[in-house]
GROMACS .gro file of C-alpha atoms in nm:
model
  450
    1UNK     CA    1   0.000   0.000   0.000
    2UNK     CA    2   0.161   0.356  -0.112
    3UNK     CA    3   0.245   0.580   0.186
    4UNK     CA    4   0.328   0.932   0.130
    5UNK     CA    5   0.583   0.895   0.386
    6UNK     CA    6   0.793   0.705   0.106
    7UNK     CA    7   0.861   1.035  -0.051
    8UNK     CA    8   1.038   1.194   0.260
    9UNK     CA    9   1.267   0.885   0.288
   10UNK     CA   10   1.360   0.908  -0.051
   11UNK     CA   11   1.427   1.338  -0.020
   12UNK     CA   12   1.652   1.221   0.305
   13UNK     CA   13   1.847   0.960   0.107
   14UNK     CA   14   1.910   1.214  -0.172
   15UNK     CA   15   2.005   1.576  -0.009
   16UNK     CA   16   2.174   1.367   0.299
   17UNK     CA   17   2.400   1.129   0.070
   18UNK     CA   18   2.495   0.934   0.403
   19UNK     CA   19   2.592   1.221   0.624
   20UNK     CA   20   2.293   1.131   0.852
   21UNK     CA   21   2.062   0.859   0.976
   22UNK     CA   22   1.727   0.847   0.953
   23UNK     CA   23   1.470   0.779   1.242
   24UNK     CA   24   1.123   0.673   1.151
   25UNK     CA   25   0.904   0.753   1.470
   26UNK     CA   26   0.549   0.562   1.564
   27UNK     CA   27   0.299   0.414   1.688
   28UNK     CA   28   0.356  -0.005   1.664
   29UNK     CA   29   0.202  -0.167   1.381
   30UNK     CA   30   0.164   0.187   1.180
   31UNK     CA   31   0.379   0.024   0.884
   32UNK     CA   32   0.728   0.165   0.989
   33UNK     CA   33   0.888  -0.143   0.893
   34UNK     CA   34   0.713  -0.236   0.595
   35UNK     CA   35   0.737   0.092   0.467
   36UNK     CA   36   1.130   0.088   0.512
   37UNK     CA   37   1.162  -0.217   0.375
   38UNK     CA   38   1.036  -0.146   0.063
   39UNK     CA   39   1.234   0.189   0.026
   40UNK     CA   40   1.554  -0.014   0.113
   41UNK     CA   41   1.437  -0.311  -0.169
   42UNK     CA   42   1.397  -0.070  -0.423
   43UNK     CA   43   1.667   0.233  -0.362
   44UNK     CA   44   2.005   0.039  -0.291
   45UNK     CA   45   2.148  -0.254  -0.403
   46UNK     CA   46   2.139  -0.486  -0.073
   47UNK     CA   47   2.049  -0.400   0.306
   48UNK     CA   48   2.022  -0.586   0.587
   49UNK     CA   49   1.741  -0.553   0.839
   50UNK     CA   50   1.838  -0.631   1.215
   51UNK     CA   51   1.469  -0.644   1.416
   52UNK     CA   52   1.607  -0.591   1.753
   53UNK     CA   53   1.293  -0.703   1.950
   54UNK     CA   54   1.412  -1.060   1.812
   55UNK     CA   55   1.769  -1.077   1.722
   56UNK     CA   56   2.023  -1.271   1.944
   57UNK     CA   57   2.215  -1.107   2.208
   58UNK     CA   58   2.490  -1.223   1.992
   59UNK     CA   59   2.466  -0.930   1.742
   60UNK     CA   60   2.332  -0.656   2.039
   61UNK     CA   61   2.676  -0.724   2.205
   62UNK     CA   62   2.837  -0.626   1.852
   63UNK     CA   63   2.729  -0.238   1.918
   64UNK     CA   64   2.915  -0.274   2.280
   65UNK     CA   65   3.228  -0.463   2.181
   66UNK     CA   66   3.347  -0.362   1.807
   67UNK     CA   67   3.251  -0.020   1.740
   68UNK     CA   68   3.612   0.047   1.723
   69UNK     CA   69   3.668  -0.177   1.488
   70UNK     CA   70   3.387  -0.161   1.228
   71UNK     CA   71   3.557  -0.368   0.953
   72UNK     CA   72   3.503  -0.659   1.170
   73UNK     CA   73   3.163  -0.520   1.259
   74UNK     CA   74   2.999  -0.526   0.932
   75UNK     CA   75   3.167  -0.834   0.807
   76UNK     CA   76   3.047  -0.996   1.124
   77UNK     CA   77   2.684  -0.863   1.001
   78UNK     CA   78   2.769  -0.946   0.657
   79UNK     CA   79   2.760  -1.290   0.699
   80UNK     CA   80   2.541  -1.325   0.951
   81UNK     CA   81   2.263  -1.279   0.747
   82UNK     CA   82   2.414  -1.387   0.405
   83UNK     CA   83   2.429  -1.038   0.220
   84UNK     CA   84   2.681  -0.891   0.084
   85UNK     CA   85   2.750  -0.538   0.109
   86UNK     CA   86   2.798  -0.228  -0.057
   87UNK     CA   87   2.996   0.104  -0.016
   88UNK     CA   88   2.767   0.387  -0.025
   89UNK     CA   89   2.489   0.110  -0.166
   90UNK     CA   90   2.386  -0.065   0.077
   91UNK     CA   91   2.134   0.033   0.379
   92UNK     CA   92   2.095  -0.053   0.729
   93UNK     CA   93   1.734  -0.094   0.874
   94UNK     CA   94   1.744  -0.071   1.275
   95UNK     CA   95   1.391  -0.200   1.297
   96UNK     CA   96   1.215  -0.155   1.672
   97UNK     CA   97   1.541   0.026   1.802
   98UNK     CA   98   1.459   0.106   2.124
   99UNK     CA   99   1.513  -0.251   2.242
  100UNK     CA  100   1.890  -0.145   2.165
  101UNK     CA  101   1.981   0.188   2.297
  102UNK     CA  102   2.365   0.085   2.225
  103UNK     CA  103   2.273   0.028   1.855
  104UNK     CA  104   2.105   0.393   1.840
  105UNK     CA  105   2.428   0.541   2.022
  106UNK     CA  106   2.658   0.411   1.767
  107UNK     CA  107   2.486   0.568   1.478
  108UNK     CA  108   2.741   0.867   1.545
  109UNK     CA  109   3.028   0.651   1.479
  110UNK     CA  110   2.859   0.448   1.189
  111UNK     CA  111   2.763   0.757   0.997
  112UNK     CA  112   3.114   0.884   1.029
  113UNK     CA  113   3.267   0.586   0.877
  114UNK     CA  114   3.036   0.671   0.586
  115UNK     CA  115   2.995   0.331   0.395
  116UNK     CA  116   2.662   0.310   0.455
  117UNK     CA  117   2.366   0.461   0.477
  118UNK     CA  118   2.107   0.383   0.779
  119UNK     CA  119   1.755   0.381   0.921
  120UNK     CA  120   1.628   0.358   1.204
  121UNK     CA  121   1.255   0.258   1.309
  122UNK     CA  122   1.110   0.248   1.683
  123UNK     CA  123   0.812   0.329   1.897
  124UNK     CA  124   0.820   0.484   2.296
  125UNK     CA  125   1.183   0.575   2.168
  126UNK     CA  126   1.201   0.877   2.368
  127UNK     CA  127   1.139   0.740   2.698
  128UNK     CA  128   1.418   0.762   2.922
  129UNK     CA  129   1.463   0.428   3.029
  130UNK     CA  130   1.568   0.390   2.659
  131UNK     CA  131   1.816   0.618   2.632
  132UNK     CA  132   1.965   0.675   2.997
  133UNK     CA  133   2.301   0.549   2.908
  134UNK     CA  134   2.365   0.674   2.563
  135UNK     CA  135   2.455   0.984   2.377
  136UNK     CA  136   2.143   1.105   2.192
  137UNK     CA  137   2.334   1.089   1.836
  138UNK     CA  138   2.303   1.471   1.645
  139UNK     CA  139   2.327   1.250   1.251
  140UNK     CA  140   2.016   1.179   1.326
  141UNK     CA  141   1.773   1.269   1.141
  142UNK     CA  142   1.339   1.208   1.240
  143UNK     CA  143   1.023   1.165   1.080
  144UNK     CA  144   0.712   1.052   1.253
  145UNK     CA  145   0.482   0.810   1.058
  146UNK     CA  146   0.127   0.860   1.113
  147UNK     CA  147  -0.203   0.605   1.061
  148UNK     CA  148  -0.295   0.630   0.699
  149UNK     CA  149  -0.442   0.969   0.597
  150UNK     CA  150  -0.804   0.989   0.390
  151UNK     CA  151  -0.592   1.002   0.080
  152UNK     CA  152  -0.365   0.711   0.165
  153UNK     CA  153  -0.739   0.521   0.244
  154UNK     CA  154  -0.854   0.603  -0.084
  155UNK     CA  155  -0.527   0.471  -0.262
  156UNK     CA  156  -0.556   0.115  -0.064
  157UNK     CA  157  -0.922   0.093  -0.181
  158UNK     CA  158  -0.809   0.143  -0.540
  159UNK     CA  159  -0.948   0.492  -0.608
  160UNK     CA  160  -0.641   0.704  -0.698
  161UNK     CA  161  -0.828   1.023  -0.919
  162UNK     CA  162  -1.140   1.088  -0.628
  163UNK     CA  163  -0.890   1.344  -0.409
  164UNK     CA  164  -0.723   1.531  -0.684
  165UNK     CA  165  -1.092   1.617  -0.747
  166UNK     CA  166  -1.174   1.710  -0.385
  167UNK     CA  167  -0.831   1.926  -0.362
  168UNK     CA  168  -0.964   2.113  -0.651
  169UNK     CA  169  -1.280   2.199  -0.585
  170UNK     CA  170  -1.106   2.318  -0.192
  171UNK     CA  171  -0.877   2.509  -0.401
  172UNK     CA  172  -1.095   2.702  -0.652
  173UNK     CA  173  -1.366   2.683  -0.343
  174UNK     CA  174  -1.661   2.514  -0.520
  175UNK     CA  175  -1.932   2.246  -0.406
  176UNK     CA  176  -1.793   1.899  -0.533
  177UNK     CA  177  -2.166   1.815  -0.620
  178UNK     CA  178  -2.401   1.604  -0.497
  179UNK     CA  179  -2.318   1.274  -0.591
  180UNK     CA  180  -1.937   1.318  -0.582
  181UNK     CA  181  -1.985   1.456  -0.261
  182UNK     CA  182  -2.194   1.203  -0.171
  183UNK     CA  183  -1.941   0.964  -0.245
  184UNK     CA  184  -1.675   1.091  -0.060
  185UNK     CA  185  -1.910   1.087   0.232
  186UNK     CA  186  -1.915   0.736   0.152
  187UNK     CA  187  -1.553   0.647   0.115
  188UNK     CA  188  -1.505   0.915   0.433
  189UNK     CA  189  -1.723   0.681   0.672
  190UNK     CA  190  -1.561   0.373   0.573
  191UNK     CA  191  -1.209   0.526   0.667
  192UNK     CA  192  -1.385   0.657   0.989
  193UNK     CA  193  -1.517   0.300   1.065
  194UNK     CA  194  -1.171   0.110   0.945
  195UNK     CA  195  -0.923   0.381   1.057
  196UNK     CA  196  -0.586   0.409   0.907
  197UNK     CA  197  -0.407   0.108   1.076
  198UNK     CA  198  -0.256  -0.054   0.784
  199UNK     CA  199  -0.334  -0.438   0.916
  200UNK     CA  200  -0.701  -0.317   0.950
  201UNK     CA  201  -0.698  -0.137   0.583
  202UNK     CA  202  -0.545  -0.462   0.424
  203UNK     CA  203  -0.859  -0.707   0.585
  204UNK     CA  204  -1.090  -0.435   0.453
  205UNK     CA  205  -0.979  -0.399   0.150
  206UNK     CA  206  -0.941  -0.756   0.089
  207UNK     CA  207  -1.276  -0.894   0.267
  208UNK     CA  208  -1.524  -0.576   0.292
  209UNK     CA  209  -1.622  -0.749   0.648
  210UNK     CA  210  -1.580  -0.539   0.892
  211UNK     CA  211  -1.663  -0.756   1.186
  212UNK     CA  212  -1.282  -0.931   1.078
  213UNK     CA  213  -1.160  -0.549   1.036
  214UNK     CA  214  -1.284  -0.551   1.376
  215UNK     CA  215  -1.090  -0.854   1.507
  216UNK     CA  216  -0.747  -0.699   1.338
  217UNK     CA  217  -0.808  -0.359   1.542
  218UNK     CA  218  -0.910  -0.512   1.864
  219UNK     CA  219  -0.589  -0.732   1.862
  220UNK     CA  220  -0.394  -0.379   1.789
  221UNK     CA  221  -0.529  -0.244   2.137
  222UNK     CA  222  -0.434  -0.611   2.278
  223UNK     CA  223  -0.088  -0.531   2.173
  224UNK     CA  224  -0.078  -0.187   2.318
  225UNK     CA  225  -0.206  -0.282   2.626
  226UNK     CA  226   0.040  -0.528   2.661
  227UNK     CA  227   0.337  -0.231   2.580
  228UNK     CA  228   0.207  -0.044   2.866
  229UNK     CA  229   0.259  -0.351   3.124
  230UNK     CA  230   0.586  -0.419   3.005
  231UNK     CA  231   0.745  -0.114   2.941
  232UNK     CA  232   0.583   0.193   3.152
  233UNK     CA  233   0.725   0.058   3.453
  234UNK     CA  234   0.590   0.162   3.741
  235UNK     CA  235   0.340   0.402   3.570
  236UNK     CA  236   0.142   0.136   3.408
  237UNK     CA  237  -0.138   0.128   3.581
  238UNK     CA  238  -0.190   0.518   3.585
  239UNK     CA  239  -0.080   0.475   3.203
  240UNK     CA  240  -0.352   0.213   3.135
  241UNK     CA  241  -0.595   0.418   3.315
  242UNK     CA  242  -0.580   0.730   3.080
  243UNK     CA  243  -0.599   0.483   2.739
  244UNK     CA  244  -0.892   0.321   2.832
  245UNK     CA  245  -1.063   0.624   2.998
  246UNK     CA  246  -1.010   0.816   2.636
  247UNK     CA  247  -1.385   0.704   2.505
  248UNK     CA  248  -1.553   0.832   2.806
  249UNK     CA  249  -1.389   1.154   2.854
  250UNK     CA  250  -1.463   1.213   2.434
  251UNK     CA  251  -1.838   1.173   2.523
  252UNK     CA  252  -1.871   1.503   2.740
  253UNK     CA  253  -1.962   1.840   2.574
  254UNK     CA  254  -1.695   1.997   2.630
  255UNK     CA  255  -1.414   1.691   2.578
  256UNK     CA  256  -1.140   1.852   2.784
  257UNK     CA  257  -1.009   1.575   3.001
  258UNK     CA  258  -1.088   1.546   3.334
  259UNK     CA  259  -0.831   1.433   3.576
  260UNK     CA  260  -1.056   1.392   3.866
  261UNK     CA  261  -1.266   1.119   3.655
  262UNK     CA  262  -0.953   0.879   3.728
  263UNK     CA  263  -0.934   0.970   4.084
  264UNK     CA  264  -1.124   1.266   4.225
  265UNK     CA  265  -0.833   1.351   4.462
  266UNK     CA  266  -0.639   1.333   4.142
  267UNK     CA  267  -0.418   1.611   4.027
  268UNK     CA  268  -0.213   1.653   3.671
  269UNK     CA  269   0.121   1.639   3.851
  270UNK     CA  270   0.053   1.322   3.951
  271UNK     CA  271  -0.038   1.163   3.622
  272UNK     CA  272   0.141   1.363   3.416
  273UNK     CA  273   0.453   1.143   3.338
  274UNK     CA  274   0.176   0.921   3.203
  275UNK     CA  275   0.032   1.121   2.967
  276UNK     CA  276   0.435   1.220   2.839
  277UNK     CA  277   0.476   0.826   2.822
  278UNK     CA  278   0.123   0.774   2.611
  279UNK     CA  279   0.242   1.064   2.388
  280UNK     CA  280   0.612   0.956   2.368
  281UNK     CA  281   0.431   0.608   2.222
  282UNK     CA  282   0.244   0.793   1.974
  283UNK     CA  283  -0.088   0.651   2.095
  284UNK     CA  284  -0.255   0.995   2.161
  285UNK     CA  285  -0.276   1.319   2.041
  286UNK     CA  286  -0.303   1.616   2.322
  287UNK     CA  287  -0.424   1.955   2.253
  288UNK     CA  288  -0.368   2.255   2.425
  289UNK     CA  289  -0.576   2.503   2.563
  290UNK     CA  290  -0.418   2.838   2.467
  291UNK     CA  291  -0.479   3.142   2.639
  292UNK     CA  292  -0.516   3.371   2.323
  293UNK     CA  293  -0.579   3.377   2.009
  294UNK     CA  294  -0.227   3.505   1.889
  295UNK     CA  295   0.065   3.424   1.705
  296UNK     CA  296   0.245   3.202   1.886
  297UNK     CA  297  -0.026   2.974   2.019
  298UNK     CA  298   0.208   2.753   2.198
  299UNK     CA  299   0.399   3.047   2.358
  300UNK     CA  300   0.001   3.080   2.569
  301UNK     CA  301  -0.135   2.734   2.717
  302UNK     CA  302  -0.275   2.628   3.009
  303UNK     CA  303  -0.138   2.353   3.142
  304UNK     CA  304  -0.414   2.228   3.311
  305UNK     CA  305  -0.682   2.231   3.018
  306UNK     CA  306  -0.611   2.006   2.701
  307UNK     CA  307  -0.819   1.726   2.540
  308UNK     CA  308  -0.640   1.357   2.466
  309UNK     CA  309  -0.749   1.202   2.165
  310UNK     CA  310  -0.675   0.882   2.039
  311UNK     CA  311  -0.402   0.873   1.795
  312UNK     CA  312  -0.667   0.669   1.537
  313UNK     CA  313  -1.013   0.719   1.507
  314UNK     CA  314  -1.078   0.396   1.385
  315UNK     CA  315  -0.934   0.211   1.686
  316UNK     CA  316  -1.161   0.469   1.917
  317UNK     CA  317  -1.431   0.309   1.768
  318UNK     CA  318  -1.335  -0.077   1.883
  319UNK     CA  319  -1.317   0.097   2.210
  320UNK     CA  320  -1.601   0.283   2.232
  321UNK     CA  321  -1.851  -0.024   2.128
  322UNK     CA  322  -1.683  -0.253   2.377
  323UNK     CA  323  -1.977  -0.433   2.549
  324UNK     CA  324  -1.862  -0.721   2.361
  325UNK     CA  325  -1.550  -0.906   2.244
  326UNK     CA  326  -1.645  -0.791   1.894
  327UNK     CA  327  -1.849  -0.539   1.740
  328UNK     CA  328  -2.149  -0.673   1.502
  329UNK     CA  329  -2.171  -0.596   1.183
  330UNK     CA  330  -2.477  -0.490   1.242
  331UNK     CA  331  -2.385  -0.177   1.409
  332UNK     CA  332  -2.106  -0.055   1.145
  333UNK     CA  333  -2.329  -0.093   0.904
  334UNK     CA  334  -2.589   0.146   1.092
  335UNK     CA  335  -2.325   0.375   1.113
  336UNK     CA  336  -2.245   0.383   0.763
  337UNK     CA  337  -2.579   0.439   0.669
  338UNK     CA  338  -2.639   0.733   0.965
  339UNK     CA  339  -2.863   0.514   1.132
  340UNK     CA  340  -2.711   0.471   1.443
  341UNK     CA  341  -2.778   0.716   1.743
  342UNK     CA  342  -2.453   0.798   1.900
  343UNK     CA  343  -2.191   1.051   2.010
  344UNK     CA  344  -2.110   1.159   1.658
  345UNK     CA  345  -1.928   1.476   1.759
  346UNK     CA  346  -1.686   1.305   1.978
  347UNK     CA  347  -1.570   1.061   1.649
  348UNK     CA  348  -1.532   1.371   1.425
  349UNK     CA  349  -1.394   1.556   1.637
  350UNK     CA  350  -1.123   1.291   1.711
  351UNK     CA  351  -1.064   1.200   1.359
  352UNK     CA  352  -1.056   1.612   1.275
  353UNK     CA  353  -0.729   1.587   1.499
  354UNK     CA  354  -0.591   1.280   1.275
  355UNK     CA  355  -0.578   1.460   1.044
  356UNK     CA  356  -0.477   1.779   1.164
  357UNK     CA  357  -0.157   1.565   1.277
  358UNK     CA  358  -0.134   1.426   0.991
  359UNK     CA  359  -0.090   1.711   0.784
  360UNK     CA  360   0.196   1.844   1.090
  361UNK     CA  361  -0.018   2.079   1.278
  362UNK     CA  362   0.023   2.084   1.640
  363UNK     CA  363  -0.312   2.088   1.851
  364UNK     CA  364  -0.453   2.369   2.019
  365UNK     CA  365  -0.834   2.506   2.116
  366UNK     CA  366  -0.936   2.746   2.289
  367UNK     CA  367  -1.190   2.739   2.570
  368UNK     CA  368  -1.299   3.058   2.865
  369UNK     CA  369  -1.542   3.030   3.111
  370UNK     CA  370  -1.668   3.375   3.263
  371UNK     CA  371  -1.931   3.247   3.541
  372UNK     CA  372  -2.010   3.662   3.537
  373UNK     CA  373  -2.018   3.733   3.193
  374UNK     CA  374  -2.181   3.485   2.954
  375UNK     CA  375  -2.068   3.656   2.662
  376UNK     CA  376  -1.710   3.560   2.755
  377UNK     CA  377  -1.776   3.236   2.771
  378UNK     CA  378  -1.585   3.049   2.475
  379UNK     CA  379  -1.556   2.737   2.365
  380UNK     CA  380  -1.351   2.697   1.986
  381UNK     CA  381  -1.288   2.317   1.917
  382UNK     CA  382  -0.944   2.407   1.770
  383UNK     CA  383  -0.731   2.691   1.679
  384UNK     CA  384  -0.423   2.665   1.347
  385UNK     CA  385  -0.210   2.914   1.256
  386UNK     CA  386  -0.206   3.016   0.903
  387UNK     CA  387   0.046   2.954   0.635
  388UNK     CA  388   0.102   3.334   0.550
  389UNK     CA  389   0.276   3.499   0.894
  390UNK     CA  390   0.128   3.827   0.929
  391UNK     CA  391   0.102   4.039   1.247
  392UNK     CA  392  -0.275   3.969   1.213
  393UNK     CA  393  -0.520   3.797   1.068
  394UNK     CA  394  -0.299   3.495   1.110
  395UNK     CA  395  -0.546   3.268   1.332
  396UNK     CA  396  -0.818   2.998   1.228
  397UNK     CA  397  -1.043   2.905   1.421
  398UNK     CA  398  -1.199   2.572   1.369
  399UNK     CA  399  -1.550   2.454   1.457
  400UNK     CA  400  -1.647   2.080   1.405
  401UNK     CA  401  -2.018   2.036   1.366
  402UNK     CA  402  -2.188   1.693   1.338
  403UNK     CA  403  -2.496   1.766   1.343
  404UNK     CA  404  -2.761   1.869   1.010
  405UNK     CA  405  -2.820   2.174   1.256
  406UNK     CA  406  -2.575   2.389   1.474
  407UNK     CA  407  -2.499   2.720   1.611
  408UNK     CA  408  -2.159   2.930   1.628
  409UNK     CA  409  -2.258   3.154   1.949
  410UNK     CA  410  -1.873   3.081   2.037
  411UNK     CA  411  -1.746   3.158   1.690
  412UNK     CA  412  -1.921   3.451   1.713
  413UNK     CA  413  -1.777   3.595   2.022
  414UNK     CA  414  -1.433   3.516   1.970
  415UNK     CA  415  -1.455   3.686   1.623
  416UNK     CA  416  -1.613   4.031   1.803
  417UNK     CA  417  -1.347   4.001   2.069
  418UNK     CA  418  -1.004   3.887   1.876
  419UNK     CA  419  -1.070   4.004   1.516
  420UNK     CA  420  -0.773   4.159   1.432
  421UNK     CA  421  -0.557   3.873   1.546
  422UNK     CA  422  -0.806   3.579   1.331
  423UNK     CA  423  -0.824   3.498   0.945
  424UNK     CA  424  -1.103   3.294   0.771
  425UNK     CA  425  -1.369   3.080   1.041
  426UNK     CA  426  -1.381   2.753   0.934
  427UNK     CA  427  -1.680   2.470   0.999
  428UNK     CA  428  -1.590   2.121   0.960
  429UNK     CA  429  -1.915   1.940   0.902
  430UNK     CA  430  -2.073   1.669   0.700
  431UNK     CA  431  -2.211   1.841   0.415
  432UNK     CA  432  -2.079   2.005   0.095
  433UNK     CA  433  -1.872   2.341   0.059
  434UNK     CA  434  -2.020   2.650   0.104
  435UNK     CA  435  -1.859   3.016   0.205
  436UNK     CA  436  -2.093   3.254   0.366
  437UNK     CA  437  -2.047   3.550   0.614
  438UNK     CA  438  -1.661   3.571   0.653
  439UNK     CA  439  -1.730   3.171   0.734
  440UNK     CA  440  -1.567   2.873   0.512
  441UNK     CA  441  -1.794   2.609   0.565
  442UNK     CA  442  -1.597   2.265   0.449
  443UNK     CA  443  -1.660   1.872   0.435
  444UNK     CA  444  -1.479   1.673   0.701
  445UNK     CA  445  -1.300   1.485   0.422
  446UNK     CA  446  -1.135   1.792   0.339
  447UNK     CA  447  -0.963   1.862   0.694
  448UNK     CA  448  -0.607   1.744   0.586
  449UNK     CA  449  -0.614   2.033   0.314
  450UNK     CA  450  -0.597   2.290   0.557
   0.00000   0.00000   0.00000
C-alpha cells in the first residue's frame, strides 16, 4: 500500500548522501517497517534488516564490543545474514530500536565511517529508560509516521483520481456536487469506521467485512495494552488508566479531560509522566488550551486544560462499542448508513485531529469560562495558525459540527473580541462546501487540506 511517507525517505536519502541517519518515529504496527523495507528493496542494491525485539544477544553485544573496529563489525553482520555489502549502496534498517539503545548510540560513529547509509525505526523511543546510558546521536535525522491519511485510504481501496478532485474543488472553493460529494461521504465513513491502521486497511480492502476489520483492530489495542505492562514501569497502571478512559472523557460536551474522573483527589502532577509516556508512544494526540488567540499559540497554554485524543479514530471506535468481544456488523453498518444514534461529535472531532496531525499541525483550542459574563464564555474546538505569517489575521479558528443543525454563538464571540488577530472561520461538518459570512464552511473529508 503507497504511503506518502515514502517520498520523505527518498528526499533524506538524496540531499543527505549518508551524512545522517534516519529515524522513523510511531505508533507499533503503523507500517514503519514495511514501509522501510520497501524503500531499502527498491533504492540500494542490498540492506540488511536487524529487528532488535528478536535478534540474538549475539549481534546486540556487537554495538558494545566492536565499534572500534567496524571492519570486523559489518563483516560480522555481513555474513550473519548472508548479504553482501555495498559502499555507499547498501542500507541498514534498525527495525524496533529502542530494544537497543547501544545500537542507536553508535549511529554517530557508523555515519562517520560513511559506507553506509542507515535507518532507524522504533516506537516509545524517547522514553528515558531507553536512552539513559547513551549519547542522543546529532546524525540523526526524524520523521514521525502517522495512521494512513483519507488520501492514503482512498489509494488502498483502489481509487487514486477521487482526491485530486476534492483538492480542486477546496482550491478554486466550489461544491464537489451532490453525488461526488456524496461519495466521498461514503468512502469518508468507511475510513472513519476502518481507521488508518494498515493491518485493518489490508482485511478491509481484501474482505469488505468489517466484523474481521474488527478482530485486526481489537488485537492492535491487545498489543498496546500489553506495551504499557511491560514497558511503563511503574506508571502502568496510571498509564492504562488514561488509554482506556479516552472514550468516556470524548463523550462530554466539552471533551477537555478530566483528571478527577480517574481519581477525584487526582491532580495533573501526579499523572502527568503518564500522559508524556502515552504521547512519547504515539498513541494519543493532546491539545492545548491556549490562552489567546495570537501568534504564537504555543507560547500561551494552560497547562491544566487540554483534550487527549486517540491517535486513530478507527481504533476509538473498537473501544467505544466494547460491550462485547467484537463489534457486530450490524452496528457498522448502521453507522455507515447514519442510522445509528450515537456521540457523533466526539468521532469527528477525534478523527478532525488525525488529520490535523497528519498534515503536521500541532493541537490547540481554545476554551474561557466567565461564570459573570456569559458573553465571555468560549468554547472553539481548535485553533491553526495560518500559512502566511502576518502580524494579524494569522489565526483559524476551527469549529467541528456533526450535526444537520448547529450554532456558532462561540465563533461569534471570539470573532467580536479577537478580530484583528483571526483569518477565515472555518466549519468542519458533514455536508458540501459553502462560504458565507466571513465563514468557510468545508466537508470533514477535506480537513487534511488545511
Amino acid at each position: 500500500m503507497k504511503r506518502k511517507v515514502y517520498n520523505n525517505i527518498l528526499k533524506w536519502k538524496k540531499e543527505s548522501q549518508g551524512k545522517t541517519a534516519l529515524l522513523v518515529e510511531g505508533a507499533r504496527r503503523v507500517g514503519k517497517s514495511y514501509i522501510v523495507e520497501e524503500f531499502a528493496k527498491e533504492n540500494y542494491k542490498s540492506y540488511i534488516l536487524i529487528d532488535f525485539s528478536k535478534v540474538s544477544k549475539e549481534v546486540k553485544e556487537l554495538f558494545d564490543n566492536y565499534l572500534d573496529n567496524l571492519d570486523y563489525l559489518f563483516t560480522y553482520i555481513s555474513n550473519y545474514y548472508g548479504v553482501k555489502l555495498y559502499e555507499r549502496d547498501t542500507v541498514f534498517i534498525f527495525d524496533e530500536i529502542q530494544f537497543c539503545p547501544r545500537a542507536r548510540g553508535a549511529i554517530k560513529h557508523l555515519v562517520a565511517d560513511g559506507r553506509y547509509d542507515y535507518i532507524e525505526t522504533g516506537s516509545l523511543i524517547s522514553i528515558k529508560k531507553n536512552v539513559k546510558d547513551i549519547l542522543i546521536p546529532s546524525e540523526e535525522e526524524m520523521i514521525k509516521m502517522n495512521p494512513m491519511d483519507f488520501e492514503e485510504f482512498l489509494w488502498a481501496m483502489g481509487n487514486d483520481t477521487l482526491m485530486d478532485f476534492i483538492k480542486g474543488c477546496y482550491e478554486n472553493k466550489k461544491q464537489m456536487e451532490q453525488a461526488l460529494h456524496r461519495k466521498a461521504m461514503d468512502y469518508f465513513k468507511e475510513y472513519l469506521i476502518v481507521g488508518g491502521m494498515p493491518q485493518a486497511v489490508l482485511e478491509y480492502r481484501s474482505s469488505r467485512d468489517f466484523e474481521k476489520t474488527d478482530k485486526i483492530k481489537r488485537n492492535i489495542l491487545n498489543l498496546y495494552r500489553e506495551d504499557i505492562r511491560k514497558y511503563s514501569d511503574e506508571l502502568n497502571l496510571k498509564v492504562e488508566q488514561i488509554f482506556d478512559t479516552i472514550p468516556s472523557q470524548l463523550q462530554k460536551h466539552e471533551k477537555k479531560f478530566n483528571i478527577s474522573a480517574l481519581d477525584e483527589n487526582a491532580r495533573y502532577r501526579n499523572f502527568e509522566g503518564a500522559f508524556y509516556w502515552l504521547s512519547d508512544a504515539c498513541l494519543i494526540n493532546i491539545a492545548h488550551n491556549t490562552t489567546e488567540p495570537n501568534i504564537g499559540l504555543g507560547q500561551r497554554i494552560d497547562s491544566n486544560s487540554f483534550k487527549c485524543y486517540l491517535f486513530d479514530t478507527g481504533l476509538l471506535l473498537s473501544m467505544t462499542f466494547n460491550e462485547k468481544a467484537i463489534i457486530n456488523e450490524e452496528i457498522y453498518k448502521k453507522i455507515l448508513f447514519d442510522k445509528l444514534s450515537f456521540n457523533e461529535g466526539m468521532i469527528l472531532e477525534n478523527v478532525v485531529s488525525q488529520m490535523l496531525v497528519a498534515g503536521d499541525r500541532k493541537l490547540y483550542f481554545f476554551s474561557r469560562n466567565d461564570r459573570n459574563d456569559s458573553s465571555k464564555t468560549m468554547e472553539i474546538d481548535f485553533l491553526i495558525s495560518s500559512d502566511k505569517v502576518t502580524s494579524k489575521h494569522n489565526i483559524i479558528p476551527i469549529e467541528v459540527k456533526s450535526g444537520k443543525r448547529y450554532t456558532f454563538s462561540s465563533l461569534i464571540k471570539l470573532n467580536n473580541k479577537y478580530k484583528e488577530y483571526l483569518g477565515e472561520s472555518i466549519v468542519i461538518h458533514t455536508k458540501d462546501l459553502r462560504a458565507e459570512n466571513g465563514i468557510l464552511y468545508i466537508p470533514v473529508y477535506m480537513t487534511g487540506l488545511l
